[in-house]
PDB file of C-alpha atoms and ligand atoms in Angstrom:
ATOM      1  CA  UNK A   1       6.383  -2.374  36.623  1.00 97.00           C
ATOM      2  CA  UNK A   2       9.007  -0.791  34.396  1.00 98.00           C
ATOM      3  CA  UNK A   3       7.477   0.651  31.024  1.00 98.00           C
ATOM      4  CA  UNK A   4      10.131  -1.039  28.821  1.00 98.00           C
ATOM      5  CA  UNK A   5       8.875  -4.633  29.905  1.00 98.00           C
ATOM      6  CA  UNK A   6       5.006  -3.809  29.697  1.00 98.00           C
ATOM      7  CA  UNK A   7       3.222  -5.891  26.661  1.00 98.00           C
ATOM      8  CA  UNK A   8       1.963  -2.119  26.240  1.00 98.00           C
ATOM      9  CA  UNK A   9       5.401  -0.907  25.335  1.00 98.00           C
ATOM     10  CA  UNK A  10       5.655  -4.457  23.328  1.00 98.00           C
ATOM     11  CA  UNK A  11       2.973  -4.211  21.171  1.00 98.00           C
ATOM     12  CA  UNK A  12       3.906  -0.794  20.544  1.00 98.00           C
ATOM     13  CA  UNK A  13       7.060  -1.201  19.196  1.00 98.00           C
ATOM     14  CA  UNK A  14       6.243  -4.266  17.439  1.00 98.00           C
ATOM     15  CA  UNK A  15       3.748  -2.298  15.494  1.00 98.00           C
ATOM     16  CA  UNK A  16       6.724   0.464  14.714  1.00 98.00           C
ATOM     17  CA  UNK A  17       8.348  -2.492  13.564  1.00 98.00           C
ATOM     18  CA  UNK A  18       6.232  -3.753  11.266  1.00 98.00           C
ATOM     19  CA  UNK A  19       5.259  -0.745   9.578  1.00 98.00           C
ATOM     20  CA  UNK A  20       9.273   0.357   8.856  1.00 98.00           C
ATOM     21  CA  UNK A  21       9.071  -3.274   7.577  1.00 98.00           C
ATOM     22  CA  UNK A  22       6.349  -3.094   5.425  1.00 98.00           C
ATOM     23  CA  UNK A  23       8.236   0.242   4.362  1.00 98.00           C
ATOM     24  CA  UNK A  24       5.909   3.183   5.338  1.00 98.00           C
ATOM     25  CA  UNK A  25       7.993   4.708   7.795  1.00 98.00           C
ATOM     26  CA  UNK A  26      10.982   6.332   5.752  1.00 98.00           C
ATOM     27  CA  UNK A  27      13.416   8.599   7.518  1.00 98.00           C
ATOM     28  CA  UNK A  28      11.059   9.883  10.448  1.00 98.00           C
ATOM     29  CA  UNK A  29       8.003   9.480   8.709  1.00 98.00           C
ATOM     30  CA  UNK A  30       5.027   8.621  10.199  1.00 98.00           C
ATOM     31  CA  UNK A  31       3.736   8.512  14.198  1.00 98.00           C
ATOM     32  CA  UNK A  32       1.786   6.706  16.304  1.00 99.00           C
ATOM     33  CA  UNK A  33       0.082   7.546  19.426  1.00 99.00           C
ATOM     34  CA  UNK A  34      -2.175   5.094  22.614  1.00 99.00           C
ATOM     35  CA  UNK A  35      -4.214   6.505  24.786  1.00 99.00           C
ATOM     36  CA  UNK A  36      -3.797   4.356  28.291  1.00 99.00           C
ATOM     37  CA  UNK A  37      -6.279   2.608  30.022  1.00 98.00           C
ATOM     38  CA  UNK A  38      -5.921   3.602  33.900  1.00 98.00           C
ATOM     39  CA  UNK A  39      -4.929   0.016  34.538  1.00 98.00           C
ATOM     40  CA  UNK A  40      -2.041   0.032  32.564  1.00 98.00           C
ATOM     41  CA  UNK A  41      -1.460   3.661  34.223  1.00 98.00           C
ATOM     42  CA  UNK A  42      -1.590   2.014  37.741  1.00 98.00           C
ATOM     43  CA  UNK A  43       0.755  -0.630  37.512  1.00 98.00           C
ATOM     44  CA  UNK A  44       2.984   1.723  34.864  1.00 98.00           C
ATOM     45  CA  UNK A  45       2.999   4.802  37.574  1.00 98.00           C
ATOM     46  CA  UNK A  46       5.957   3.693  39.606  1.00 98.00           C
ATOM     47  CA  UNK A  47       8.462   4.480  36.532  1.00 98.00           C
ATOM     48  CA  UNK A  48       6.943   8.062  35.676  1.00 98.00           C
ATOM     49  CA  UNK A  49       8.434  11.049  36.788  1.00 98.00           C
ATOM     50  CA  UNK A  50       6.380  14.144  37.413  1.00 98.00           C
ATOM     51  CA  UNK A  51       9.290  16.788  37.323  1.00 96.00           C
ATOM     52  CA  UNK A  52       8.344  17.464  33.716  1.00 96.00           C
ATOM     53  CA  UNK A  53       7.041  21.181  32.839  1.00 97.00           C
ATOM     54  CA  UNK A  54       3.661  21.444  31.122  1.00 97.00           C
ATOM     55  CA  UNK A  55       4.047  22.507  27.450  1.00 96.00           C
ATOM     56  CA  UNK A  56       1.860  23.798  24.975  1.00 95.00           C
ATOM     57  CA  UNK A  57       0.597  21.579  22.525  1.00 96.00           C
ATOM     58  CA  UNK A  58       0.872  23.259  18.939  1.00 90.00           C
ATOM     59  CA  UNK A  59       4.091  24.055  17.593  1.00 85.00           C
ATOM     60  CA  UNK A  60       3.010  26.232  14.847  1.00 88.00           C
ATOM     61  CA  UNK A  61       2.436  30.174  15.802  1.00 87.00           C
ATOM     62  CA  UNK A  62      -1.006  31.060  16.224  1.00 86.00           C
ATOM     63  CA  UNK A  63      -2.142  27.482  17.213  1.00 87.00           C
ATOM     64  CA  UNK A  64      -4.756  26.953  20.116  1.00 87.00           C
ATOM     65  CA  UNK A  65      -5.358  23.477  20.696  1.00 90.00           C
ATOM     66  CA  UNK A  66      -7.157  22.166  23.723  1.00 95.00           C
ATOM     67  CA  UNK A  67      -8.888  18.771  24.109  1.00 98.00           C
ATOM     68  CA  UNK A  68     -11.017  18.981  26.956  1.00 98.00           C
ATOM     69  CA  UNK A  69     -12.274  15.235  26.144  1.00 98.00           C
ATOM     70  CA  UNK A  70      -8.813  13.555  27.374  1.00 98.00           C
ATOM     71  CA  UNK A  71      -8.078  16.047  29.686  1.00 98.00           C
ATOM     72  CA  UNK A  72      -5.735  14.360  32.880  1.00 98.00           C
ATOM     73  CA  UNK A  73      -5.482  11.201  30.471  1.00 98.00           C
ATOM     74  CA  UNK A  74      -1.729   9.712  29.241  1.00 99.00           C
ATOM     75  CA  UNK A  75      -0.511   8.626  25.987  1.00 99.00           C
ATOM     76  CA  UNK A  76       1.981   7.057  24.511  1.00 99.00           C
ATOM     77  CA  UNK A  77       3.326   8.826  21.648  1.00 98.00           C
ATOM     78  CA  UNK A  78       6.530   8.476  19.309  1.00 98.00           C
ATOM     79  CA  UNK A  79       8.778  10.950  19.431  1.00 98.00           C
ATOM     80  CA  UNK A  80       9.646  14.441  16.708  1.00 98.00           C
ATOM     81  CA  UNK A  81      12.370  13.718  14.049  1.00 98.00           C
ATOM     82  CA  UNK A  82      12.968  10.164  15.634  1.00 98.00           C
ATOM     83  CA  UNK A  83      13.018   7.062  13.317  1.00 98.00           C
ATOM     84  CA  UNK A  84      10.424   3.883  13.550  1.00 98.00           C
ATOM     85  CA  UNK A  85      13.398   1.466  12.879  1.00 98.00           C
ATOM     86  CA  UNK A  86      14.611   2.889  15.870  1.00 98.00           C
ATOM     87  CA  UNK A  87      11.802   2.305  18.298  1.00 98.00           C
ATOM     88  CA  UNK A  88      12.116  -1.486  18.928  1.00 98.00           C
ATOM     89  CA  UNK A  89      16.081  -1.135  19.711  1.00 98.00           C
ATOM     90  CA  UNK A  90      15.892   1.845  21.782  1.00 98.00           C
ATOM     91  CA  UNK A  91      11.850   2.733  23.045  1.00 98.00           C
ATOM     92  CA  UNK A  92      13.118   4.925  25.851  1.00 98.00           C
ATOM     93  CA  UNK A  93      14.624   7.136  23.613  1.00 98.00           C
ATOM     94  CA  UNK A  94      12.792   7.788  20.834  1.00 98.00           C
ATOM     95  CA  UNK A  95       8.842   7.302  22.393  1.00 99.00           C
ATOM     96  CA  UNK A  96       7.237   9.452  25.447  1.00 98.00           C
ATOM     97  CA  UNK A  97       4.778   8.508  27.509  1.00 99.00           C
ATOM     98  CA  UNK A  98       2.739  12.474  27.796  1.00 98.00           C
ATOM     99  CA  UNK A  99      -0.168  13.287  30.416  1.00 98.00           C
ATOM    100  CA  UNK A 100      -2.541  16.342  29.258  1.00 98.00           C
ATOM    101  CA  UNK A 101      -3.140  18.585  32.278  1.00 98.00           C
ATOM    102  CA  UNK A 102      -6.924  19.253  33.641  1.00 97.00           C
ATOM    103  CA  UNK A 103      -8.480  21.483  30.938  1.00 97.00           C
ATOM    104  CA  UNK A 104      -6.543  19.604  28.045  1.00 97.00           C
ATOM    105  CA  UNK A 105      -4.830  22.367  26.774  1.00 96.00           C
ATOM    106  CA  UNK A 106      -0.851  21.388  28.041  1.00 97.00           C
ATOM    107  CA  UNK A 107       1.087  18.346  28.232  1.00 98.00           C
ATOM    108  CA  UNK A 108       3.918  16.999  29.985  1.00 98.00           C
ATOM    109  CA  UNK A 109       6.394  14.074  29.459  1.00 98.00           C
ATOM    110  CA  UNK A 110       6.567  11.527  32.719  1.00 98.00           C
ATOM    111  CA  UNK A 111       8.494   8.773  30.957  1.00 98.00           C
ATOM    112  CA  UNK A 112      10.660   8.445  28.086  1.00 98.00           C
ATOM    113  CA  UNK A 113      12.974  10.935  25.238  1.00 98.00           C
ATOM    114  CA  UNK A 114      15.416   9.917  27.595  1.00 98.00           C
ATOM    115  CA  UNK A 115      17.946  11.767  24.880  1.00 98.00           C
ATOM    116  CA  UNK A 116      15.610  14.838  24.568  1.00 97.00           C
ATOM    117  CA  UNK A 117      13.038  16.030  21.946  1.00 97.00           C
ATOM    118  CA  UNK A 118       9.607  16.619  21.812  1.00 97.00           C
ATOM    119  CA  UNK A 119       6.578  14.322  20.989  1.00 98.00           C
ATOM    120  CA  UNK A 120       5.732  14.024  17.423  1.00 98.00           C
ATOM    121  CA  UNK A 121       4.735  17.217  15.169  1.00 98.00           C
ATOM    122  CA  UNK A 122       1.166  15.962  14.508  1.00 98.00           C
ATOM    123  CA  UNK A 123       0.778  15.836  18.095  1.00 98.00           C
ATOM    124  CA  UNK A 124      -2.192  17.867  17.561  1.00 97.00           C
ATOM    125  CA  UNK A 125      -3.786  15.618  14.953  1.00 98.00           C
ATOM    126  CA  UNK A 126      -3.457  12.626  16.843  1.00 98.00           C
ATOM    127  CA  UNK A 127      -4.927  13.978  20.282  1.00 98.00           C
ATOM    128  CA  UNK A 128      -7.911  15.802  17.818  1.00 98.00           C
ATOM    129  CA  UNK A 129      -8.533  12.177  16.427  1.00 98.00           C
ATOM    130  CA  UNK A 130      -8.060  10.401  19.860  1.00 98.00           C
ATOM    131  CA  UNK A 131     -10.509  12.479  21.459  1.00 98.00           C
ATOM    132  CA  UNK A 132     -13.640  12.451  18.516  1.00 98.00           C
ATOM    133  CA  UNK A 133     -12.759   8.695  18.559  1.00 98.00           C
ATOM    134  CA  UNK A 134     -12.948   8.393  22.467  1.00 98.00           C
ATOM    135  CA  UNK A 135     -16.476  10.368  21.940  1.00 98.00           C
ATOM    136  CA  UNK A 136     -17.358   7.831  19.103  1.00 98.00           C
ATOM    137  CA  UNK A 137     -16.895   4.567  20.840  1.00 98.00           C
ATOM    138  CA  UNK A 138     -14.189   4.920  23.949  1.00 98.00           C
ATOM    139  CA  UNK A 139     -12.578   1.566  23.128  1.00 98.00           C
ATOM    140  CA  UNK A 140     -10.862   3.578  20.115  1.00 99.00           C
ATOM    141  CA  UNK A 141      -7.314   4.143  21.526  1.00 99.00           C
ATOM    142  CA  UNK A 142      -4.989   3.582  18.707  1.00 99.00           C
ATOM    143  CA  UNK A 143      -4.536   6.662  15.754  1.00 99.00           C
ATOM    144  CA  UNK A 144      -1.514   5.520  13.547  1.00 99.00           C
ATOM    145  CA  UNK A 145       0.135   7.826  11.109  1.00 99.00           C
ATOM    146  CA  UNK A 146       2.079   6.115   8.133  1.00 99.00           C
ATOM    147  CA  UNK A 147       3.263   7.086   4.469  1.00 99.00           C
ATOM    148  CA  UNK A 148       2.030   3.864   2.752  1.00 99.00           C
ATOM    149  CA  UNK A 149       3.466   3.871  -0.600  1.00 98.00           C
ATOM    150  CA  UNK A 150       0.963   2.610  -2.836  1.00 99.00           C
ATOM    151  CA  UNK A 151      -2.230   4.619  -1.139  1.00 99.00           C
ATOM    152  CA  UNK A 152      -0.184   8.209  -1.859  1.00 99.00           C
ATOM    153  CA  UNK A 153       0.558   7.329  -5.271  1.00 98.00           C
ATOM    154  CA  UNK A 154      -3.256   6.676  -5.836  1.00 98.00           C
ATOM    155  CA  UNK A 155      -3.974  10.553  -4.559  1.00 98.00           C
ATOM    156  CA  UNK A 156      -1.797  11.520  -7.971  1.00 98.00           C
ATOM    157  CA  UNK A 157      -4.488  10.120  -9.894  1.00 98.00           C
ATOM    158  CA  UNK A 158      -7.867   9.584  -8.122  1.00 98.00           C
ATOM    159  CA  UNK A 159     -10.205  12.246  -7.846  1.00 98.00           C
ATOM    160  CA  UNK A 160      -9.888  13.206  -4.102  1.00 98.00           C
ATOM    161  CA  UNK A 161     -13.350  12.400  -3.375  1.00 98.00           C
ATOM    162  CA  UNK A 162     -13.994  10.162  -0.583  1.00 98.00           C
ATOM    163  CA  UNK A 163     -16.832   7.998  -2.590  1.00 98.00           C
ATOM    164  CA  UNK A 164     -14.702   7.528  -5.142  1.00 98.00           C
ATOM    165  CA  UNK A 165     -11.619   6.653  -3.732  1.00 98.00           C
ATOM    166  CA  UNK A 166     -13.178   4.249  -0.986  1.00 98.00           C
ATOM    167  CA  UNK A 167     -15.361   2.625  -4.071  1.00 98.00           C
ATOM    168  CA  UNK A 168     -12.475   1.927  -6.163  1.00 98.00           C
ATOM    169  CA  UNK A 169     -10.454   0.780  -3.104  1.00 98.00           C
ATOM    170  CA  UNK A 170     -13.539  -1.621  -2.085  1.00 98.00           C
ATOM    171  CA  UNK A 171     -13.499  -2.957  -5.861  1.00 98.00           C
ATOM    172  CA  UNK A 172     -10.040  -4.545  -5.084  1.00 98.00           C
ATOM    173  CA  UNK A 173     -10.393  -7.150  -2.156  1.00 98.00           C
ATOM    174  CA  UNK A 174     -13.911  -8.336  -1.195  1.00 98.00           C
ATOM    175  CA  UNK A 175     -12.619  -7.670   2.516  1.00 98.00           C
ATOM    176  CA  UNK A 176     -12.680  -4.044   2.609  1.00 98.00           C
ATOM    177  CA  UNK A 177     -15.873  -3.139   3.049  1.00 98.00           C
ATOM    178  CA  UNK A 178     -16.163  -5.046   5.365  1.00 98.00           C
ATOM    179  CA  UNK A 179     -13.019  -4.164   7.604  1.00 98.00           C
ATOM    180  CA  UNK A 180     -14.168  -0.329   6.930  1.00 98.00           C
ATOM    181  CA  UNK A 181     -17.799  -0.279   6.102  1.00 98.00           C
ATOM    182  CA  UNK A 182     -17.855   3.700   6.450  1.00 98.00           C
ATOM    183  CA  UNK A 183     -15.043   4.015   3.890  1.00 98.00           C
ATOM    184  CA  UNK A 184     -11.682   6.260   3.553  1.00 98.00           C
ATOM    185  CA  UNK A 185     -12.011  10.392   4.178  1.00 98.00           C
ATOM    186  CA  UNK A 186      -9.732  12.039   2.314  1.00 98.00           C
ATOM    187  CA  UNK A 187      -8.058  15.845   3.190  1.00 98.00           C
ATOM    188  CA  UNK A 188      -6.750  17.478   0.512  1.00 98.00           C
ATOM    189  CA  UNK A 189      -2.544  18.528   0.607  1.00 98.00           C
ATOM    190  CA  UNK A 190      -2.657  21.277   3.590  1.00 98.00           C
ATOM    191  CA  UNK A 191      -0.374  21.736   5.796  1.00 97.00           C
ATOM    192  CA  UNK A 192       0.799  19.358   7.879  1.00 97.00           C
ATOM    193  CA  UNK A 193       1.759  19.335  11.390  1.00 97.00           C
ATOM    194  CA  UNK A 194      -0.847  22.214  12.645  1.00 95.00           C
ATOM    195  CA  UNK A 195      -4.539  22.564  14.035  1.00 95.00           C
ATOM    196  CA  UNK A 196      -5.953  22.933  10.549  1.00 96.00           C
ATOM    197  CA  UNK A 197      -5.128  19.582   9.484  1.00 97.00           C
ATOM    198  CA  UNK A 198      -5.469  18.318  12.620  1.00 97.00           C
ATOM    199  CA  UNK A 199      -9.141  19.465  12.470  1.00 97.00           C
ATOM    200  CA  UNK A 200     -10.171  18.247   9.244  1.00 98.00           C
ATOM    201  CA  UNK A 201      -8.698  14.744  10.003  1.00 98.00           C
ATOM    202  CA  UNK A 202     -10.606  14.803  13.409  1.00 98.00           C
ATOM    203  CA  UNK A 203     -13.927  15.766  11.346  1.00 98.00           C
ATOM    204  CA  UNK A 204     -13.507  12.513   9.071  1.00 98.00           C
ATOM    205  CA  UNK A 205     -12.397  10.284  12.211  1.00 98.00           C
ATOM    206  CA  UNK A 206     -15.982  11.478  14.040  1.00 98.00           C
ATOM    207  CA  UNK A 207     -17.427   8.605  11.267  1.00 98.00           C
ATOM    208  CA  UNK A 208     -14.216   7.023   9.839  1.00 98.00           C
ATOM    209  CA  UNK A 209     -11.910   4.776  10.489  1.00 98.00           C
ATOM    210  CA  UNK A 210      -9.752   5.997   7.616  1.00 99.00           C
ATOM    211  CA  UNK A 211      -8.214   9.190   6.679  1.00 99.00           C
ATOM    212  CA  UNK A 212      -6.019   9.963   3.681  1.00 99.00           C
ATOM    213  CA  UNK A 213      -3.575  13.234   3.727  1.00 99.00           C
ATOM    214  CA  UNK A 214      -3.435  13.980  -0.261  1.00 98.00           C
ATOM    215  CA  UNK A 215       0.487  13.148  -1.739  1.00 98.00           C
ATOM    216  CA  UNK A 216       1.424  12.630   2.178  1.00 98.00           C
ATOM    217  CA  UNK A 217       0.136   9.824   3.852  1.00 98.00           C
ATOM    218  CA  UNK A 218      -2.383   8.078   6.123  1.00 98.00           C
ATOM    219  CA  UNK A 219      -4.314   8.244   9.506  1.00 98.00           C
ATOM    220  CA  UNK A 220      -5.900   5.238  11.123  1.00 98.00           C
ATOM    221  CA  UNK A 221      -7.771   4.498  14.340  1.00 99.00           C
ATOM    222  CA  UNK A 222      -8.797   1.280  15.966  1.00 98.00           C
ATOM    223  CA  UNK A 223      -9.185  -0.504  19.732  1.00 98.00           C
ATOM    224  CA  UNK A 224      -6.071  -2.175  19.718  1.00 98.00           C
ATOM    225  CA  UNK A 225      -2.468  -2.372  17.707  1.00 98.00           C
ATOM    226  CA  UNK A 226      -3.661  -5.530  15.577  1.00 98.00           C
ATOM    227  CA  UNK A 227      -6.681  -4.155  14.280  1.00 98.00           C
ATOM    228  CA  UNK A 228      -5.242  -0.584  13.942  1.00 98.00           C
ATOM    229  CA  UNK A 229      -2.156  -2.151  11.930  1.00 98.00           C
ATOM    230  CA  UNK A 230      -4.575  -4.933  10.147  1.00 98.00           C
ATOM    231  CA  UNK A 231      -6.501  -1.309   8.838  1.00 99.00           C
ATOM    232  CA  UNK A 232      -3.761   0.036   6.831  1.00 99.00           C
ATOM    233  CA  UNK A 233      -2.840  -3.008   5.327  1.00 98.00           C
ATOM    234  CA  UNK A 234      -5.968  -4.120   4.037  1.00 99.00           C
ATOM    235  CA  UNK A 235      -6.185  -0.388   2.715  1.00 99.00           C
ATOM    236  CA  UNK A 236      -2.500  -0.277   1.474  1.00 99.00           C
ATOM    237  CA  UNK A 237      -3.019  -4.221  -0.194  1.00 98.00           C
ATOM    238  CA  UNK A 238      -6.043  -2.773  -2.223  1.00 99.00           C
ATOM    239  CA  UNK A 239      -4.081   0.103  -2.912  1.00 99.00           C
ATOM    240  CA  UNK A 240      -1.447  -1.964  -4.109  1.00 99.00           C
ATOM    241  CA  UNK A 241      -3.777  -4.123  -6.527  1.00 99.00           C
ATOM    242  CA  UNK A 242      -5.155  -1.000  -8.265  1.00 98.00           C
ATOM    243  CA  UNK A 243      -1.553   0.887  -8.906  1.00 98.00           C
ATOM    244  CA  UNK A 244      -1.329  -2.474 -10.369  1.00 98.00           C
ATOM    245  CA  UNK A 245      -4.584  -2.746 -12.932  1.00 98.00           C
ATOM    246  CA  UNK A 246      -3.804   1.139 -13.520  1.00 98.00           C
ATOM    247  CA  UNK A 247      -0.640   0.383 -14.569  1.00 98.00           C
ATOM    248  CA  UNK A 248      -2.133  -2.582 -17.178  1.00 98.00           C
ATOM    249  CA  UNK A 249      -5.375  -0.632 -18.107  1.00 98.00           C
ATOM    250  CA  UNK A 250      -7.660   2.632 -17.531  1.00 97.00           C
ATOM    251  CA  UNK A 251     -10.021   0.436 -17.502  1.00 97.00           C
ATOM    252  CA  UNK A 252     -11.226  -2.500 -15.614  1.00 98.00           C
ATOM    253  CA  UNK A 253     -13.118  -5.334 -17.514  1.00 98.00           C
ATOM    254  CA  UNK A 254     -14.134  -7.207 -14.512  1.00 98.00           C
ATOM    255  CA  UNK A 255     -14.871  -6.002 -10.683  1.00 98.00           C
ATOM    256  CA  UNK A 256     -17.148  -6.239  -8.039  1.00 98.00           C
ATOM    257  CA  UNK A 257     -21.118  -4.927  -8.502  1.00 98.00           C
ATOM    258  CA  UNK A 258     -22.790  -3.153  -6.149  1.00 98.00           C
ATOM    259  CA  UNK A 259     -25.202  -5.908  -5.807  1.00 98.00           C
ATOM    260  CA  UNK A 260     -22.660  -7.900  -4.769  1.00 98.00           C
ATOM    261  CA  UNK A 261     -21.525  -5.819  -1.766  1.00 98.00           C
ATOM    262  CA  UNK A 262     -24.732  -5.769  -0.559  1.00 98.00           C
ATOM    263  CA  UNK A 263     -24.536  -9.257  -0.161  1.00 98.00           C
ATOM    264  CA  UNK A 264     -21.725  -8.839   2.301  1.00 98.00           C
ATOM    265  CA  UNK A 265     -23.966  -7.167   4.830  1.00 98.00           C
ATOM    266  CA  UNK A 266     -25.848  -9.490   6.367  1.00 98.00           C
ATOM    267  CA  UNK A 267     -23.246 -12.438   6.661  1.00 98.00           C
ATOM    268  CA  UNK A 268     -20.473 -10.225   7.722  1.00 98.00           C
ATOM    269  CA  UNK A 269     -22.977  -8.267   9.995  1.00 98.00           C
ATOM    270  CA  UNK A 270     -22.244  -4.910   8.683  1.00 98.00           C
ATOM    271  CA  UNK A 271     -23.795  -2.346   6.796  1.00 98.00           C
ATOM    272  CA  UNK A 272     -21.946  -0.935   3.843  1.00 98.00           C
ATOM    273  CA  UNK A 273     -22.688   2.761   3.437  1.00 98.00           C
ATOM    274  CA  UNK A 274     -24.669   3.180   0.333  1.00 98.00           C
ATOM    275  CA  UNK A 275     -22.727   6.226  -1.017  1.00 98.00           C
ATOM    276  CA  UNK A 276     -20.154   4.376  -2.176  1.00 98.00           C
ATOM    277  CA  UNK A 277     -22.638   2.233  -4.218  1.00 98.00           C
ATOM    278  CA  UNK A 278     -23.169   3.613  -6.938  1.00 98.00           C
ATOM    279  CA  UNK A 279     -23.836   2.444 -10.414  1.00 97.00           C
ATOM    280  CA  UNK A 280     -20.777   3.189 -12.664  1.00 97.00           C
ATOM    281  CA  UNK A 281     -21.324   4.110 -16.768  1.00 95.00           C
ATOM    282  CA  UNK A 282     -18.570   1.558 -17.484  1.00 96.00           C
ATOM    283  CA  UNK A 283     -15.257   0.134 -16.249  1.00 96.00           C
ATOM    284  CA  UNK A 284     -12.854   3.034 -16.190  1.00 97.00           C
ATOM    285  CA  UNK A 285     -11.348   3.813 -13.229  1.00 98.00           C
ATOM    286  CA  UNK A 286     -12.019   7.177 -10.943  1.00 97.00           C
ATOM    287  CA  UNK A 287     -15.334   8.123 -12.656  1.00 96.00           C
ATOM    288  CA  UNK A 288     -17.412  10.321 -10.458  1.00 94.00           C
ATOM    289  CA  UNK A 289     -20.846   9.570  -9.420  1.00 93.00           C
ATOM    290  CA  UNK A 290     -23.477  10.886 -11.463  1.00 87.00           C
TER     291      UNK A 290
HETATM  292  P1  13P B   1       7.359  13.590  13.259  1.00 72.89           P
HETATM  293  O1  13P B   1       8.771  13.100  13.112  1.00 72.89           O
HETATM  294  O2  13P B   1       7.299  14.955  13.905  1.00 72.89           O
HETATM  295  O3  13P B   1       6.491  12.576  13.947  1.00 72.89           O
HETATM  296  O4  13P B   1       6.775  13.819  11.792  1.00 72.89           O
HETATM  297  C1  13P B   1       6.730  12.773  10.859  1.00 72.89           C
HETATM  298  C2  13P B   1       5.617  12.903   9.900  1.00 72.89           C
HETATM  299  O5  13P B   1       5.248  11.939   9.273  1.00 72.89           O
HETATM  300  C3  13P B   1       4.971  14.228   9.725  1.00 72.89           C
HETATM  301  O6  13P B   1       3.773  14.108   9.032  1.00 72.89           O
HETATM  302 ZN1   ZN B   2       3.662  12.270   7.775  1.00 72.89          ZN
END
């Protein structure tokens, strides 16, 4: 089967699509990356070419990355400098399909960039994330990289604490804790685009669904496109909501107790992870725990 009429290929690009839509994907911002089951290999095998030369992964001098843990696997992954509008319109040229060689440490392209480039510049984020997700539960094969409006703005004013930021994000929609239970990391500004980063995302994403790049953007994982995409927005929506009470009020006079998220466990069959419970002095928003 041709890769540009696989649902895979579908289902990416409708995802692209939605995020430009929903307006995280200025310019070239943002990338998104699949690792492949070896079905969808199989039948996709007859349109890959294997003429490709094995590159290094890091872009940035000095950088050794190697990911033993996906070693001989293949990814799809959007493309360097190339725009998410452009993805549904044109997939061939602005996504790759990438296999990593047998120790991990090189890739090369067998499908797609038909126009040239290289696969995206957080390449090594993504395949640090894929792999301590693959090690975490192996049906994790989607890590999505966006610049959702509304959850940077919050890093301007939030204490970059991960309890605090995932408790006041949980206080705005009854949903979130129990879409992400183990809450939202959050790296402070570094760097982007080299191992560094890429490690301290990958150290959140060993427990997290959720990782927030301080006045950048965001990293989520998930099994498929739909929950992956459903992640940000419930996390961008409650972001939303509180730029919205900040902008009314320091303060909140209402929200959700922790009492009453622990009554979301057991019906919802999760277990919301008590850090982020703690008692608050009163209803301003950002306050540390004690
Ligand atoms: P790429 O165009 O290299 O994917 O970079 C976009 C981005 O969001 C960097 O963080
Ligand atoms: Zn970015």
């Amino acid at each position: 089967m041709k890769v540009l009429d696989s649902e895979l290929m579908k289902g990416y690009a409708r995802m692209a699509m939605d995020g430009y839509n929903w307006g995280w994907h200025e310019r070239n911002g943002g990338n998104l990356s699949y690792r492949m089951k070896s079905e969808e290999v199989e039948e996709l095998k007859e349109d890959f070419r294997y003429d490709g030369e094995w590159q290094s992964i890091g872009w940035q001098a000095g950088d050794e990355n190697a990911f033993p843990g996906l070693a001989g696997e293949y990814f799809m992954v959007s493309g360097s400098g190339k725009y998410f509008r452009n993805i549904e319109l044109d997939p061939a040229a602005n996504v790759c399909i990438l296999q990593l060689n047998e120790t991990g440490d090189r890739f090369r392209i067998v499908w797609g960039l038909v126009k040239g480039g290289r696969p995206t510049s957080e390449l090594p984020t993504h395949l640090a994330n894929l792999e301590v997700c693959k090690a975490r539960d192996p049906q994790i094969r989607v890590v999505y990289h966006c610049h959702p409006t509304n959850t940077i703005a919050l890093t301007f004013v939030l204490p970059l604490d991960s309890r605090v930021f995932t408790r006041e994000i949980y206080e705005m929609a009854t949903e979130c804790p129990i879409v992400f239970p183990e809450g939202i990391g959050i790296v402070p500004w570094m760097l982007c685009g080299g191992k560094l980063i890429g490690d301290a995302t990958a150290e959140i994403m060993k427990t997290q669904d959720v990782a927030v790049w301080a006045h950048h953007g965001a990293f989520c994982c998930g099994y498929d496109f739909d929950l992956t995409f459903g992640l940000m927005h419930t996390v961008e929506k409650a972001a939303e909501i509180l730029v919205k009470v900040l902008s009314m009020s320091p303060n909140k006079l209402n929200t959700i107790q922790p009492d009453q998220f622990r009554q979301l466990n057991a019906p919802f069959g999760v277990q919301i992870n008590e850090k982020f419970l703690y008692e608050k002095k009163d209803g301003r928003i950002g306050q540390l725990p004690e």
